[in-house]
Amino acid sequence: LNLVVNNGKVVGVEPYKRTPVNEGKLCPKGISCWEFVHSPDRLTSPLIKKDGKFVEAGWDEALELVASKFTEAYNKGGPKALGFQVSCRTPNEECYALQKLARVAFKTNNIDNCARICHGPSVAGLSLSFGSGAATNPFEDVLNSDLIFLIGSNPLEAHPLAGRRIAQAKMKGIPIIVADPRFTPTARLADTWLQYNPSTHIALINSMMYWIIKEGKHDKEFIEKRTKGFEDLKKTVEQYADVEHITGVPTETVKELALQYAAAKNAVIIYCLGITELTTGTDNVRSLGNLSMLCGNIGRPGVGVNPLRGQNNVQGACDMGAYPNVFSGYQKCEDDTIRKKMEELWGVTGLASEYGVTLTEQITQCGDPIKAMYIFALNPVVSYPDSNHVMRSLEKLDFLVVQDIFWTETCEYADVVLPGASFAEKDGTFTSGERRVNRVRKAVDPPGNAKADWEIFVMLAEKLGLHGFDFKSAEDIWNDVRRVTPSMSGISYARMEKPESVHWPCPADDHPGTPILHREKFSSADGLGTFFGIEYREPAEVADAEYPFTLMTGRLIFHYHTRTQTDRCSVLHYEAPEGFIQMNEEDAKRLNIKDGEKIHIRSRRGETDTIARVGTDVAPGVLYMSMHFGDAPANKLTNTALDPLSKMPELKHCAVAIEKIEEA
């Protein structure tokens, strides 16, 4: 999009018609994103908490305090005493600068980003299956497919530009199958809607693969030449011929859809957080990898396995090494050769090799051993599971820094609040879910004394006496990224001037970039894709007599994350001013709850009140609640149980009880 500026103020947007990403179209959030930039409640000066109250301070005072407190915590407790949390809403250069600062100054790998609670299982699962944790194909490639299979994904609401591509495919006559426990807007668009019981993905996909193998419809040549582990998969799925008692889907229906997928010359799989935000998240992703390889749907146009990322720079934050076990470009910290290379390029010694502490684990470790934490453009009090646990944990810290553009619920727990710059006020790059690196260009200045976030990190590095942070621009930082990251070394700012930009991997200046992964071989060390025999297992918490409903959470088209930005856009607030919960009309009738009434919801972790929306979009016994609203917080209810491989908390499934509020 292009920002429209008049007298130094952003006054509107115009879609950028030359880009292949959106072809001159914008979603409601894109159309209105300019409104919050000059909001009167922007943070404009550093704030320091003194005697329990926040007072304005200069940059020198604030950053000297941050440097001294973090150094003190490090000197007393070592690398494990610090935690760094990075946003997926901020440019690549800033994600890179903060992870570099943490590793160089404090020799810690306790740095993570909020992909952990959206697509951590994608990074883990796709890496295990294919050798790379990224989407295999660009978004427009769905128009080259013969069948689109969406599961755990509602792009018409959550990713409207990807949803637009699916609508184009519909107009082109490409069959669309949507598997989702809820009748979403995307399900309404589909040719086939498959409603299954929440969190039974593995049983469903195993059953599909059983019927494909049983009928001899698998791609034997692809399996033989390009994969390993098929016999393990085949043995496992033999037990999944009939899973109706688990999924609620008739066996004949599963068989029909499985053979429809197998019969398509080019079939693409698209998924999102309905797959990942579970304790089985990594296994769910690997199951989709199994299904795609079983039919040879990898490495050419119109096929692949494509996660729709939860935020605009989820891909980039991970790519930049804001992750507890890798440097930029997924170079493993545990690899002695890589670590030595990074030490030489960064001009340091003693970089950490061990796997650091993940995002939600950092919250649990607040107070012991983590004493000081840096939260960059995140609002964990609303967005992390079990909000009460998050608030109790943050109170245990000796020192907390929050860097953001607005005052959030998390700022209440900070000792220092630093004012950053919005996307309109700085240069940099974002990397989309299709691995396309896109330029962001400064349109206006930040308000008051606020600064571009990368400038804040450079100033802090100077206070800490660090070398290698003498960056004068975002491009300087990007060139440092290119210098140490082989998969991106060929992507310069100059090459990103063209509308289509460049997809990584792009290892050299004359390399064209890689829109489609795994064409000739997979990204694994041996070049083979790996099948896994994966058994179905239940979620960490299931409905019972005390908590008889299954709660799912998700997003609305009009809001983004914790509404820090979108609720300051007048049209978006008008369209969705308050939270709600969807429930089935049978449950509502039994509990004497009417549409629009306020009801009380409680789980083993917390409780909240919200508005009931009664209908048939969810099955009896199932509830759906949007996660955006701090005044009706879904995450007071959600579960902190973790996926053992990716450490993803189970945000998409928990057991709750509901009751009518008689006086409401």
XYZ file of C-alpha atoms in Angstrom:
664
model
C 0.000 0.000 0.000
C 0.973 3.611 -0.492
C 0.546 6.109 2.331
C -0.987 9.465 1.472
C 0.798 12.298 3.305
C -0.255 15.932 3.621
C 1.678 18.520 5.679
C 3.717 15.823 7.393
C 0.677 13.753 8.409
C -0.629 10.467 7.036
C -4.178 11.159 5.839
C -5.045 7.986 3.953
C -3.864 4.992 1.950
C -3.951 4.006 -1.691
C -3.419 0.399 -2.770
C -0.211 -0.237 -4.700
C -1.495 -1.603 -7.989
C 1.783 -2.913 -9.391
C 2.526 -5.433 -6.664
C 1.665 -9.106 -7.261
C 0.881 -9.502 -3.560
C -2.513 -7.761 -3.631
C -2.849 -6.362 -7.170
C -4.283 -3.083 -5.928
C -6.731 -4.552 -3.392
C -6.816 -3.986 0.381
C -8.647 -5.646 3.256
C -10.515 -3.616 5.919
C -7.401 -3.372 8.068
C -5.286 -2.259 5.122
C -7.776 0.434 4.167
C -7.900 1.852 7.703
C -4.334 1.199 8.939
C -3.329 4.852 8.633
C -5.810 6.038 11.271
C -3.838 4.999 14.354
C -0.526 6.527 13.213
C -1.291 10.005 14.593
C -3.523 8.882 17.427
C -3.323 11.389 20.318
C -2.499 8.636 22.814
C 0.722 7.542 21.095
C 3.699 7.112 23.423
C 5.978 10.092 22.822
C 8.654 10.044 25.566
C 10.460 7.414 27.635
C 8.705 6.675 30.932
C 10.347 5.475 34.150
C 8.416 4.132 37.121
C 9.362 6.073 40.266
C 7.590 5.453 43.568
C 4.944 3.442 41.747
C 4.162 6.145 39.188
C 5.426 6.670 35.643
C 7.238 9.924 34.917
C 8.714 11.223 31.671
C 12.458 10.905 31.220
C 15.118 11.654 28.632
C 16.596 8.958 26.428
C 19.963 9.014 28.201
C 18.439 8.486 31.633
C 16.089 5.745 30.453
C 18.670 3.769 28.469
C 21.360 4.117 31.118
C 18.884 2.611 33.590
C 18.061 -0.238 31.196
C 21.735 -0.939 30.524
C 22.661 -0.911 34.216
C 19.758 -3.120 35.323
C 20.319 -5.706 32.580
C 24.056 -5.726 33.260
C 23.380 -6.143 36.979
C 21.045 -9.087 36.342
C 23.590 -10.667 33.983
C 26.482 -10.224 36.414
C 24.488 -11.863 39.202
C 22.658 -14.606 37.334
C 24.423 -15.086 34.018
C 22.700 -15.588 30.635
C 19.731 -17.400 32.180
C 18.739 -14.319 34.192
C 17.532 -12.419 31.113
C 14.661 -12.800 28.663
C 14.046 -11.043 25.334
C 10.702 -11.160 23.510
C 10.422 -9.890 19.940
C 7.371 -8.781 17.988
C 6.286 -10.161 14.621
C 4.814 -6.752 13.740
C 8.207 -5.054 13.443
C 10.676 -4.945 10.540
C 13.354 -7.564 9.973
C 16.132 -5.129 10.766
C 14.786 -4.525 14.279
C 14.213 -8.214 14.998
C 17.775 -8.887 13.892
C 19.274 -6.003 15.897
C 17.632 -7.056 19.175
C 18.580 -10.736 18.892
C 22.144 -9.716 18.029
C 22.254 -7.379 21.027
C 21.008 -10.106 23.383
C 23.516 -12.656 22.102
C 26.504 -10.325 21.924
C 25.969 -8.382 25.165
C 24.631 -11.115 27.425
C 25.656 -14.405 25.734
C 22.070 -15.613 25.991
C 19.796 -17.524 23.633
C 16.780 -16.579 25.762
C 15.275 -14.740 22.815
C 12.037 -15.665 21.114
C 9.266 -14.100 19.070
C 5.508 -14.462 18.985
C 5.680 -17.030 16.184
C 5.998 -19.309 19.204
C 2.279 -18.881 19.822
C 1.180 -18.978 16.193
C 3.529 -20.862 13.872
C 6.251 -22.393 16.037
C 4.912 -25.839 15.022
C 5.210 -24.866 11.350
C 8.898 -24.091 11.753
C 9.433 -27.335 13.670
C 7.111 -29.601 11.681
C 7.984 -28.480 8.157
C 11.694 -28.558 9.046
C 11.380 -32.170 10.173
C 9.374 -33.183 7.091
C 10.998 -31.087 4.353
C 14.172 -29.605 5.876
C 12.776 -26.044 5.797
C 10.160 -24.506 8.065
C 8.596 -22.177 5.495
C 5.716 -22.168 3.017
C 6.596 -24.075 -0.127
C 4.747 -21.944 -2.724
C 3.671 -18.320 -3.288
C 0.045 -17.358 -2.623
C -0.945 -16.725 -6.236
C 0.102 -20.296 -7.024
C -3.297 -21.581 -5.852
C -4.537 -20.488 -9.273
C -2.303 -23.198 -10.772
C -3.815 -25.969 -8.649
C -6.506 -28.495 -9.487
C -7.757 -28.751 -5.902
C -7.389 -26.605 -2.766
C -7.541 -28.281 0.631
C -7.864 -25.856 3.563
C -7.745 -27.158 7.114
C -7.728 -25.172 10.358
C -7.705 -21.973 8.322
C -10.221 -19.198 7.677
C -8.401 -16.864 5.264
C -11.469 -14.938 4.126
C -11.475 -13.389 7.623
C -7.971 -13.866 8.996
C -5.932 -13.447 5.777
C -8.219 -11.675 3.299
C -5.641 -11.236 0.539
C -4.870 -14.956 0.573
C -8.633 -15.446 0.781
C -8.984 -13.314 -2.355
C -6.738 -15.752 -4.216
C -8.986 -18.609 -3.085
C -12.053 -16.695 -4.282
C -10.316 -16.222 -7.643
C -9.688 -19.979 -7.743
C -13.385 -20.555 -7.014
C -14.316 -18.344 -9.983
C -11.878 -20.321 -12.098
C -13.705 -23.556 -11.179
C -10.977 -25.052 -8.974
C -12.619 -27.312 -6.328
C -12.209 -26.143 -2.737
C -12.431 -28.396 0.322
C -12.561 -26.732 3.745
C -12.096 -28.865 6.843
C -13.053 -26.902 9.947
C -15.114 -27.540 13.096
C -16.831 -24.175 12.459
C -18.905 -22.974 9.501
C -16.634 -20.037 8.715
C -16.921 -17.525 5.863
C -14.273 -19.615 4.098
C -16.359 -22.760 4.612
C -19.303 -20.925 3.036
C -17.200 -20.338 -0.069
C -16.103 -23.983 -0.343
C -17.484 -26.654 -2.610
C -17.216 -29.077 0.316
C -17.246 -28.296 4.040
C -15.993 -31.085 6.271
C -17.018 -30.497 9.898
C -14.916 -32.576 12.280
C -14.619 -32.649 16.047
C -12.127 -30.057 17.352
C -8.467 -31.128 17.520
C -8.889 -34.490 15.770
C -6.757 -33.521 12.766
C -4.277 -36.395 12.992
C -6.950 -39.082 13.059
C -8.683 -37.438 10.084
C -5.518 -37.082 7.987
C -4.311 -40.593 8.899
C -7.646 -41.963 7.712
C -7.372 -40.045 4.432
C -3.903 -41.507 3.905
C -5.135 -45.006 4.751
C -7.709 -44.853 1.947
C -5.249 -43.348 -0.538
C -2.794 -46.190 0.098
C -5.556 -48.810 0.283
C -6.820 -47.805 -3.173
C -3.297 -47.586 -4.594
C -3.602 -43.864 -5.374
C -0.318 -42.792 -3.777
C 2.558 -41.533 -5.952
C 4.876 -44.543 -5.814
C 7.588 -43.013 -7.996
C 7.809 -39.813 -5.939
C 7.860 -41.798 -2.691
C 10.619 -44.082 -3.981
C 12.883 -41.390 -5.390
C 12.408 -38.448 -3.060
C 11.336 -39.640 0.406
C 12.105 -41.961 3.290
C 10.055 -43.431 6.140
C 7.075 -44.538 4.029
C 6.814 -47.976 5.629
C 6.564 -46.370 9.070
C 3.689 -44.204 7.826
C 1.939 -47.103 6.095
C 2.056 -49.266 9.211
C 0.677 -46.459 11.383
C -2.273 -45.483 9.182
C -3.459 -49.092 8.877
C -5.184 -48.555 12.226
C -7.160 -45.537 10.965
C -9.556 -46.959 8.402
C -12.587 -45.915 10.447
C -12.179 -42.952 12.778
C -15.746 -41.674 12.898
C -15.831 -42.282 16.672
C -12.939 -39.783 16.982
C -13.585 -37.204 14.263
C -17.359 -37.418 13.936
C -16.956 -37.681 10.138
C -18.519 -40.690 8.362
C -15.939 -43.081 6.932
C -17.378 -42.903 3.423
C -17.032 -39.113 3.469
C -13.380 -39.333 4.501
C -12.723 -41.898 1.764
C -14.384 -39.756 -0.920
C -12.404 -36.647 0.002
C -9.145 -38.595 0.283
C -9.540 -40.021 -3.206
C -10.570 -36.603 -4.543
C -7.313 -35.154 -3.177
C -5.296 -38.043 -4.599
C -6.935 -37.771 -8.030
C -6.012 -34.106 -8.476
C -2.960 -33.618 -10.671
C -1.899 -30.631 -8.540
C -3.352 -30.254 -5.043
C -2.356 -27.578 -2.548
C -2.748 -27.699 1.240
C -3.321 -24.439 3.139
C -3.484 -24.326 6.916
C -3.265 -21.889 9.789
C -3.563 -21.636 13.571
C -6.346 -24.192 13.841
C -3.598 -26.705 13.053
C -0.719 -25.222 15.024
C -2.043 -23.789 18.308
C -2.373 -27.171 20.000
C -0.219 -29.544 22.025
C -0.211 -31.706 18.877
C 0.706 -28.743 16.659
C 4.017 -30.057 15.321
C 2.508 -33.488 14.683
C -0.450 -31.878 12.904
C 1.956 -30.059 10.568
C 3.979 -33.209 9.950
C 0.730 -35.029 9.111
C 0.036 -32.471 6.382
C 3.593 -32.981 5.147
C 2.878 -36.721 5.018
C -0.301 -36.190 2.982
C 1.364 -33.908 0.448
C 4.345 -36.212 -0.116
C 2.088 -39.270 -0.321
C 0.586 -37.859 -3.524
C 3.757 -36.154 -4.796
C 2.343 -32.671 -4.264
C 5.638 -30.903 -3.586
C 8.101 -28.941 -5.699
C 6.086 -27.524 -8.602
C 3.413 -24.885 -9.291
C -0.035 -25.459 -7.815
C 0.971 -27.823 -5.008
C 2.701 -27.686 -1.626
C 1.995 -27.102 2.049
C 1.423 -23.459 2.901
C 0.912 -21.990 6.374
C -0.784 -18.587 6.505
C 1.260 -16.641 9.024
C -0.371 -15.149 12.096
C 1.169 -11.665 11.768
C 2.743 -9.648 8.997
C 6.351 -10.502 9.910
C 6.084 -13.890 11.600
C 8.215 -15.312 8.811
C 10.756 -12.519 9.064
C 11.148 -12.547 12.843
C 12.051 -16.231 12.661
C 14.269 -15.694 9.606
C 16.217 -13.026 11.519
C 17.205 -15.390 14.335
C 14.840 -14.027 16.991
C 14.574 -17.638 18.071
C 16.195 -19.554 20.934
C 18.199 -22.069 18.891
C 19.171 -20.409 15.607
C 20.953 -17.385 14.238
C 19.548 -15.608 11.168
C 18.691 -17.888 8.273
C 18.087 -20.836 10.648
C 21.792 -21.395 11.264
C 21.918 -23.601 14.337
C 23.525 -22.198 17.469
C 24.579 -25.694 18.553
C 26.721 -26.153 15.426
C 30.320 -25.343 16.410
C 31.304 -24.335 12.869
C 28.368 -21.955 12.472
C 28.866 -20.458 15.918
C 32.561 -19.862 15.236
C 31.662 -18.207 11.924
C 29.171 -15.891 13.656
C 31.727 -14.985 16.322
C 34.234 -14.016 13.633
C 31.700 -11.997 11.627
C 30.295 -10.260 14.697
C 33.723 -9.773 16.280
C 32.869 -11.489 19.587
C 33.616 -14.661 21.516
C 31.561 -16.942 23.736
C 28.246 -17.042 21.856
C 25.825 -19.435 23.530
C 25.266 -22.910 22.075
C 22.406 -24.252 24.183
C 18.713 -24.009 23.297
C 17.379 -20.906 25.022
C 14.094 -20.476 26.851
C 10.997 -20.043 24.694
C 8.451 -17.241 24.917
C 5.885 -18.846 27.232
C 8.577 -20.636 29.231
C 10.172 -17.247 29.872
C 6.920 -16.123 31.472
C 6.930 -19.155 33.751
C 10.571 -18.470 34.694
C 9.956 -14.836 35.700
C 11.566 -14.288 39.102
C 13.572 -17.521 38.980
C 15.902 -17.550 37.164
C 14.808 -14.682 34.874
C 15.193 -11.363 36.696
C 15.071 -8.843 33.814
C 12.988 -8.972 30.642
C 12.742 -6.912 27.462
C 9.337 -7.047 25.720
C 9.440 -5.463 22.283
C 6.043 -4.560 20.760
C 4.115 -7.411 22.366
C 1.140 -7.411 24.720
C 1.379 -10.763 26.546
C -1.157 -9.853 29.233
C -3.868 -10.171 26.571
C -2.321 -12.384 23.877
C -0.631 -15.177 25.876
C -2.538 -18.135 27.355
C -3.777 -17.976 30.957
C -3.640 -14.196 31.414
C -3.778 -14.459 35.204
C -0.605 -16.547 35.142
C 1.087 -13.975 32.882
C 0.230 -11.087 35.218
C 1.392 -12.979 38.316
C 4.649 -13.854 36.562
C 5.494 -10.342 35.349
C 5.091 -9.050 38.895
C 7.956 -11.329 39.960
C 10.537 -9.650 37.728
C 13.129 -7.313 39.185
C 13.079 -5.210 36.026
C 10.864 -5.072 32.933
C 11.230 -2.972 29.777
C 8.304 -2.606 27.391
C 8.942 -0.932 24.030
C 5.800 -0.067 22.063
C 3.872 2.662 20.263
C 0.823 2.666 22.617
C 0.228 2.080 26.282
C -0.898 -1.542 26.593
C -2.097 -3.749 29.429
C 1.464 -5.075 29.716
C 2.939 -1.600 30.314
C 1.347 -1.614 33.774
C 3.990 -4.138 34.869
C 6.993 -2.305 33.356
C 9.744 -0.343 35.069
C 10.657 1.469 31.856
C 8.421 2.107 28.821
C 10.169 3.161 25.613
C 8.292 4.872 22.718
C 8.959 3.279 19.336
C 7.835 4.124 15.807
C 4.994 2.696 13.746
C 5.404 1.109 10.311
C 4.766 4.515 8.700
C 7.662 6.165 10.522
C 10.706 4.071 9.628
C 12.494 2.207 6.865
C 13.006 -1.529 6.799
C 11.715 -4.794 5.394
C 8.983 -7.312 6.147
C 8.973 -10.928 4.944
C 5.585 -12.324 4.001
C 4.441 -15.898 4.558
C 5.524 -16.736 0.998
C 9.142 -15.746 1.845
C 8.906 -12.548 -0.200
C 11.039 -9.785 1.368
C 9.298 -6.415 0.948
C 10.555 -2.876 1.526
C 8.919 -0.483 4.001
C 9.666 3.205 3.456
C 9.388 6.011 5.969
C 6.531 8.416 5.239
C 6.406 10.655 8.338
C 8.356 11.306 11.534
C 7.528 9.576 14.839
C 5.631 11.735 17.357
C 7.408 13.726 20.057
C 10.611 12.080 21.272
C 9.692 8.630 19.954
C 12.326 6.929 17.807
C 12.585 4.194 15.218
C 13.024 1.005 17.208
C 16.312 0.076 15.535
C 17.711 3.449 16.636
C 16.766 2.622 20.235
C 18.685 -0.662 20.016
C 21.718 1.111 18.552
C 21.630 3.658 21.406
C 21.296 0.876 23.984
C 24.211 -1.015 22.421
C 26.318 2.133 22.791
C 25.369 2.379 26.482
C 26.440 -1.262 26.872
C 29.774 -0.554 25.159
C 29.148 -2.982 22.295
C 30.974 -3.027 18.979
C 29.319 -3.889 15.681
C 26.227 -1.725 16.200
C 27.341 1.441 14.443
C 24.345 1.322 12.115
C 23.273 4.623 10.561
C 20.231 3.306 8.715
C 17.960 0.305 8.405
C 19.811 -0.581 5.206
C 23.060 -0.816 7.188
C 21.417 -3.418 9.412
C 20.059 -5.319 6.406
C 23.537 -5.428 4.909
C 24.747 -6.961 8.166
C 21.989 -9.568 7.810
C 23.157 -10.330 4.259
C 26.768 -10.584 5.428
C 26.058 -13.373 7.921
C 23.044 -15.116 6.295
C 23.819 -17.229 3.196
C 20.174 -17.744 2.209
C 19.608 -13.973 1.949
C 22.975 -12.621 0.865
C 21.720 -11.864 -2.648
C 18.744 -9.730 -1.564
C 19.772 -6.074 -1.577
C 17.603 -3.007 -1.009
C 18.156 -2.146 -4.669
C 16.715 -5.497 -5.802
C 13.695 -4.951 -3.575
C 12.773 -1.791 -5.464
C 10.920 -3.819 -8.106
C 7.274 -4.531 -7.238
C 7.662 -8.310 -7.077
C 10.792 -8.036 -4.896
C 12.646 -11.310 -4.102
C 11.861 -14.612 -2.370
C 14.522 -16.247 -0.231
C 16.568 -18.402 -0.508
C 18.612 -16.091 -2.697
C 22.293 -16.814 -2.047
C 23.897 -14.467 -4.607
C 23.371 -11.127 -6.325
C 22.682 -12.852 -9.648
C 20.340 -15.477 -8.152
C 16.665 -14.981 -9.155
C 15.233 -15.990 -5.775
C 13.148 -19.073 -5.018
C 9.353 -18.727 -5.135
C 8.874 -22.524 -5.034
C 10.861 -24.723 -2.652
C 11.954 -28.370 -2.981
C 11.786 -28.594 -6.797
C 14.533 -31.173 -7.327
C 15.302 -32.162 -3.764
C 14.206 -31.282 -0.264
C 16.121 -28.866 1.963
C 17.172 -31.644 4.343
C 20.798 -32.750 4.607
C 20.216 -35.841 2.456
C 17.769 -34.120 0.100
C 14.904 -36.436 1.045
C 11.513 -35.695 2.533
C 10.665 -37.658 5.665
C 7.426 -39.499 6.384
C 6.440 -39.919 10.030
C 4.029 -42.455 11.443
C 2.093 -40.259 13.877
C -0.520 -41.541 16.301
C -3.567 -39.501 17.269
C -3.637 -38.261 20.833
C -6.231 -36.194 22.652
C -5.754 -32.529 23.575
C -4.283 -31.768 26.985
C -7.722 -30.902 28.363
C -11.050 -32.301 27.172
C -14.622 -31.505 28.155
C -15.983 -33.317 31.205
C -18.890 -33.120 33.636
C -17.514 -30.046 35.424
C -16.432 -28.197 32.248
C -18.704 -29.673 29.557
C -17.905 -27.373 26.595
C -14.939 -27.294 24.209
C -13.737 -23.735 23.581
C -11.945 -22.730 20.378
C -10.480 -19.263 19.816
C -9.817 -17.251 16.648
C -9.907 -13.946 14.809
C -12.289 -11.490 13.196
C -11.835 -9.724 9.883
C -12.152 -6.302 11.540
C -9.545 -6.639 14.275
C -5.955 -7.578 14.702
C -4.431 -9.320 17.725
C -5.083 -7.282 20.929
C -6.630 -4.320 19.036
C -3.821 -1.979 20.107
C -3.928 -0.561 16.581
C -7.242 -1.614 15.040
C -9.470 -0.335 17.840
C -8.095 3.135 17.128
C -9.520 2.908 13.603
C -13.064 4.260 13.699
C -14.653 1.974 11.102
C -13.107 -1.167 12.573
C -14.255 -0.251 16.075
C -17.740 0.477 14.754
C -17.961 -2.919 13.038
C -16.797 -4.914 16.070
C -16.812 -2.855 19.288
C -16.994 -5.783 21.718
C -16.207 -9.454 22.090
C -18.630 -12.348 21.739
C -18.871 -16.121 21.871
C -20.562 -18.363 19.327
C -22.669 -21.249 20.624
C -25.049 -23.762 19.116
C -28.781 -23.098 19.321
C -29.432 -26.473 20.996
C -27.105 -25.591 23.882
C -28.594 -22.103 24.130
C -32.137 -23.470 24.302
C -31.183 -25.982 26.984
C -29.512 -23.255 29.097
C -32.223 -20.658 28.352
C -29.671 -18.302 26.772
C -30.909 -15.920 24.098
C -28.925 -14.394 21.271
C -27.289 -11.148 22.437
C -27.437 -11.962 26.159
C -24.367 -11.661 28.313
C -23.102 -14.964 29.694
C -20.407 -16.100 32.117
C -17.617 -18.455 30.989
C -15.108 -20.128 33.298
C -12.263 -22.592 32.950
C -9.786 -24.104 35.398
C -7.639 -20.976 34.999
C -9.993 -18.000 34.957
C -13.347 -16.548 34.010
C -14.874 -13.792 31.909
C -18.207 -12.448 30.661
C -19.149 -11.850 27.040
C -22.056 -11.687 24.587
C -23.667 -14.901 23.312
C -24.192 -15.290 19.585
C -26.550 -18.189 19.021
C -26.709 -20.150 15.765
C -25.484 -23.247 13.966
C -21.946 -22.236 12.957
C -20.521 -24.455 15.727
C -21.661 -27.929 16.739
C -23.430 -28.659 20.047
C -20.926 -28.749 22.886
C -18.486 -26.477 21.007
C -17.903 -22.737 21.548
C -15.914 -20.204 19.547
C -14.538 -16.951 20.980
C -12.459 -14.220 19.328
C -9.186 -13.450 21.100
C -8.919 -9.707 20.433
C -10.844 -8.167 23.299
C -9.159 -7.179 26.553
C -12.537 -6.452 28.143
C -13.675 -10.030 27.430
C -10.348 -11.842 27.377
C -10.444 -15.331 25.894
C -6.947 -15.907 27.200
C -8.111 -15.783 30.793
C -9.549 -19.187 29.924
C -6.944 -20.801 27.678
C -4.452 -23.493 28.585
C -0.669 -23.176 28.979
C -0.052 -26.886 28.255
C 2.732 -27.137 25.649
C 3.445 -29.071 22.482
C 6.560 -31.051 23.526
C 8.403 -30.345 20.255
C 7.654 -26.687 19.499
C 6.585 -25.500 22.985
C 3.354 -24.165 21.483
C 0.649 -23.603 24.134
C -2.805 -25.068 23.513
C -4.596 -21.816 22.677
C -7.165 -23.459 20.409
C -8.662 -26.020 22.798
C -9.745 -25.977 26.415
C -12.669 -27.110 28.538
C -15.067 -24.487 29.897
C -18.419 -24.133 31.613
C -20.966 -21.455 30.719
C -23.950 -20.084 32.545
C -26.630 -17.503 32.019
C -26.263 -14.266 33.969
C -29.769 -13.867 35.329
C -29.622 -10.107 35.808
C -28.018 -9.447 32.404
